[in-house]
XYZ file of C-alpha atoms in Angstrom:
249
model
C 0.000 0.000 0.000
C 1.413 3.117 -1.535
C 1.430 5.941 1.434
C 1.710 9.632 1.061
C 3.146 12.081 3.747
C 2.249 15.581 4.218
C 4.053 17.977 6.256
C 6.986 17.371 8.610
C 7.253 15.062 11.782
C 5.311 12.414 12.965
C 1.807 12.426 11.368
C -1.315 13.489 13.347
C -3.909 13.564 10.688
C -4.900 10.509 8.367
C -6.863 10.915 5.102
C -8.829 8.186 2.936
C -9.719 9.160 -0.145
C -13.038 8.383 -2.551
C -13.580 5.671 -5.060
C -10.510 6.648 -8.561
C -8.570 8.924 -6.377
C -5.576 8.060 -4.782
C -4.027 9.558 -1.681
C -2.278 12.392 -4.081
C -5.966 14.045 -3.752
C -5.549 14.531 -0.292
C -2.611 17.196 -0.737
C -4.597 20.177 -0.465
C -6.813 19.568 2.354
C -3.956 18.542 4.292
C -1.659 21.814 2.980
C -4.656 23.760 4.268
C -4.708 22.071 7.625
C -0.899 22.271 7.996
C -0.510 19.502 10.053
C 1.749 16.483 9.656
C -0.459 13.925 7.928
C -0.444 11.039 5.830
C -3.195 9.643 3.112
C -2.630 6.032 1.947
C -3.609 4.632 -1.938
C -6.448 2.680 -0.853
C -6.814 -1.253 -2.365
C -7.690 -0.909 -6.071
C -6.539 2.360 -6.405
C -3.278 4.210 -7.592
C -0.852 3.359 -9.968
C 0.013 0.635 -7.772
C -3.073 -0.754 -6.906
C -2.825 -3.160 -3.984
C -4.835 -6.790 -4.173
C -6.761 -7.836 -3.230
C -9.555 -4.729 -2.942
C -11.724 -5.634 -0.538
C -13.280 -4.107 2.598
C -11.334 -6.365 5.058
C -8.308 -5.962 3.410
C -8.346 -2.227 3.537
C -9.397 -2.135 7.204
C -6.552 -4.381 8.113
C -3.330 -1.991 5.599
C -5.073 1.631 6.840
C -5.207 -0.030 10.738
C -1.633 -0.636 10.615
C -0.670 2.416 8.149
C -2.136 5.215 10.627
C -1.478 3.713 13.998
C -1.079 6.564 16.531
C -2.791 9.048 14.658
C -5.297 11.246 16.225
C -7.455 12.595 13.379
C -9.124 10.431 10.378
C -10.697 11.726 7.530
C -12.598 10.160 5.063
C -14.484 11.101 1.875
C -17.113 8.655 0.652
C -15.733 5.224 -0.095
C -13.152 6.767 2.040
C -15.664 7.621 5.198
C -17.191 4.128 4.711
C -13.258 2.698 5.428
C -12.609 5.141 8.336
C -15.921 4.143 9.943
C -14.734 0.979 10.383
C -10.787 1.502 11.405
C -11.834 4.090 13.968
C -12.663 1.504 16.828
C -9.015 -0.322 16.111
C -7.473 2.846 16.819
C -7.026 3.524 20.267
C -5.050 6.753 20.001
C -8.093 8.325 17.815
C -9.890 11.962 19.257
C -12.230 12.710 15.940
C -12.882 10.782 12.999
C -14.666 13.252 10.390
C -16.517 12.098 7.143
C -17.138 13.720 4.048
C -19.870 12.366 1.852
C -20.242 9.240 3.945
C -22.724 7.090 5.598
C -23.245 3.863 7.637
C -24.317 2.457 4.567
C -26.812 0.989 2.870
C -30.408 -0.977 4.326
C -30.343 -4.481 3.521
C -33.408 -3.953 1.296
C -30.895 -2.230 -1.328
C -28.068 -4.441 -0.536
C -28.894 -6.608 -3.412
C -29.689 -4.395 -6.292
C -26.920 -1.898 -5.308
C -24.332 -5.297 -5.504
C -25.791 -5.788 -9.177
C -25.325 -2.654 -10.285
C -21.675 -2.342 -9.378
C -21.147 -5.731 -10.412
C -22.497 -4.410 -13.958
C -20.136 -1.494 -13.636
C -17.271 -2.910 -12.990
C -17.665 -5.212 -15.698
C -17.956 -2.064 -17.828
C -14.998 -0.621 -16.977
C -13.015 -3.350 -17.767
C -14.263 -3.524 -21.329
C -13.271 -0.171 -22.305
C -10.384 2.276 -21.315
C -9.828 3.603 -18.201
C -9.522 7.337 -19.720
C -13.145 6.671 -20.989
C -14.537 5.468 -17.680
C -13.083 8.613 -15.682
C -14.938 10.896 -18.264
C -17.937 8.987 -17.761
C -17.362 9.283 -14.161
C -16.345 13.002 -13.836
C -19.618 13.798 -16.058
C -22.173 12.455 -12.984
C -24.218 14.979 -11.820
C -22.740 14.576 -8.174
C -19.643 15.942 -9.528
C -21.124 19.105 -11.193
C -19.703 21.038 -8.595
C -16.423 20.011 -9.500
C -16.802 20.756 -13.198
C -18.042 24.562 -12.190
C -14.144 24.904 -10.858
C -11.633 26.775 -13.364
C -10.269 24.088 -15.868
C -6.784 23.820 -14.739
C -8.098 21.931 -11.461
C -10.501 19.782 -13.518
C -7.293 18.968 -15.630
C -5.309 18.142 -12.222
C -8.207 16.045 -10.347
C -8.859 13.807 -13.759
C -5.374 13.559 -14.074
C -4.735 12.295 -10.488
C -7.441 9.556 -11.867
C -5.868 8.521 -14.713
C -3.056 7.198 -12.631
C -5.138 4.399 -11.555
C -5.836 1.029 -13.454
C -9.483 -0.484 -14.899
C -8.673 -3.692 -13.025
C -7.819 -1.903 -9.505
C -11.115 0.252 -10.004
C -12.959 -3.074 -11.020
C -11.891 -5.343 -7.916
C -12.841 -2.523 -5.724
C -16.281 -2.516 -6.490
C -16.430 -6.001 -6.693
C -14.501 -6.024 -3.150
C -15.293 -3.015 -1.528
C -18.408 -1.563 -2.604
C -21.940 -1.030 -0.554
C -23.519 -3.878 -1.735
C -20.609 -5.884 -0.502
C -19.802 -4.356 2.830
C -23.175 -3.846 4.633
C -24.184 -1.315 6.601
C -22.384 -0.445 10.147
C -25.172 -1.189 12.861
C -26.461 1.751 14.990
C -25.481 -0.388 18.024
C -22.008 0.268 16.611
C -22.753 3.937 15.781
C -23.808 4.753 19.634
C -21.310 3.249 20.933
C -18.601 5.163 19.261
C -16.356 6.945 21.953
C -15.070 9.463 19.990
C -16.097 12.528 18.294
C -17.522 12.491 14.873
C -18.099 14.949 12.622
C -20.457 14.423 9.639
C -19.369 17.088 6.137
C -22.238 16.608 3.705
C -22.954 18.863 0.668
C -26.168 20.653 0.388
C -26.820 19.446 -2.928
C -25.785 15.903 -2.370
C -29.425 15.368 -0.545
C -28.599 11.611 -0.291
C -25.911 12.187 1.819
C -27.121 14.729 3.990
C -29.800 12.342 4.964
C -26.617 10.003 5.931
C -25.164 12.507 7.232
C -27.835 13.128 9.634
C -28.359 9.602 10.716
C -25.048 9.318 11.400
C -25.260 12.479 14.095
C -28.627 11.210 15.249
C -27.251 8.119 16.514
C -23.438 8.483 17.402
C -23.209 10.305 21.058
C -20.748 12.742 20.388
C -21.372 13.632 16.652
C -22.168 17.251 15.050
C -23.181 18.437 11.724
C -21.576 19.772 9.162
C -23.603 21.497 5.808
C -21.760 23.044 3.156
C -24.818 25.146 1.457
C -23.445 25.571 -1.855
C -21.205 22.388 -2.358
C -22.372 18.372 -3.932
C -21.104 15.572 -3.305
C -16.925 16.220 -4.208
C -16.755 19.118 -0.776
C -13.338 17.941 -0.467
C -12.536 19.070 -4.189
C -14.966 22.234 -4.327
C -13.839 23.969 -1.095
C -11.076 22.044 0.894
C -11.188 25.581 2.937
C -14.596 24.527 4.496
C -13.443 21.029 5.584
C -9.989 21.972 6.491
C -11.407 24.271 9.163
C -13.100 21.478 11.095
C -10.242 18.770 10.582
C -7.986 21.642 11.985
C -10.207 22.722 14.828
C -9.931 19.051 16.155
C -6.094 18.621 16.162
C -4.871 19.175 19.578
C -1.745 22.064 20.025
């Protein structure tokens, strides 16, 4: 597992990134914070995509990758990893997610396990530059398309690093029809402080966003009014605020 450092001395702050990033996507939040951090390439993605993808397997590499950290961040397929390293980490204070739920009821399990079964089988009969563009083009991402082209350039090119078969085993290995959906049980009795970033735009996941506070004891909530689901990539200034605000000096 390919692991990228921010920042000087012994890292404080982890980062997971979202489904065809890689940790590189991480830089600017964690420039913005400006505390020693560290973001690894998750299983499937990078351009050296560790196998195999699945949800285990990246619980067990980012567990022993960010031991003794005391801040984890994580952005959608991200969040849904960093929900379940937090309670192996006993040196965590906050675990923040961006874009993230518990996951998804059983009564979608199925149909959502189809459909990225179908996708993933798409992306490995065509290029990888032509799934990206299809990928980028989602209406969750509009937000990111309404930045200033050089950025768009930069963010697709960060994709583009990965591989069709990493991307593929991941949502065969690590997607929500795969991983099930962290109880509530769980959820309330979660020690630490959470802190829920949601877009106001990305409705779907201010919903989970608000379950997620509703249940955990020591959760708040975090709307960005003008940003989908990519608030990491529209306005890193937002989250790095609250990821800052929970680093002890």
């Amino acid at each position: 597992m390919r692991i990228r450092r921010f920042g000087t001395g012994a890292p404080r702050i982890a980062y997971l990134h979202g489904f065809t990033q890689h940790g590189g996507h991480m830089a600017e939040l964690a420039e913005l914070v400006g505390v020693a951090g560290l973001a690894p390439d998750l299983p499937g993605h990078g351009p050296e995509p560790h196998l195999p993808a699945t949800m285990d397997e990246a619980i067990e590499r980012v567990a022993e990758a960010v031991t003794g950290i005391e801040v984890l961040v994580g952005y959608s397929m991200g969040g849904r990893v960093a929900l379940r390293v937090a309670p192996r980490l006993p040196d965590l204070r906050a675990l923040v997610l961006v874009s993230a739920g518990s996951g998804l009821p059983d009564a979608r399990v199925g149909e959502r396990q189809l459909a990225d079964d179908r996708l993933a089988e798409h992306i490995e009969s065509g290029s990888l530059e032509h799934f990206i563009d299809e990928w980028m083009a989602l209406p969750m991402f509009a937000g990111l398309r309404a930045l200033d082209e050089e950025r768009w350039e930069a963010d697709r090119a960060m994709r583009l690093e990965g591989s069709a078969a990493g991307l593929a085993a991941s949502l065969r290995g690590m997607g929500q029809g795969v991983v099930g959906r962290v109880a509530d049980a769980q959820l309330a009795s979660l020690g630490i402080q959470l802190h829920a970033i949601a877009g106001a735009l990305d409705p779907a996941y201010v919903a989970a966003a608000e379950h997620l506070v509703g249940v955990a004891p020591r959760a708040e909530l975090h709307i960005h009014p003008r940003a989908g689901h990519a608030v990491v990539g529209e306005d890193p200034r937002f989250v790095a605020r609250i990821v800052r605000s929970l680093v002890t000096r």
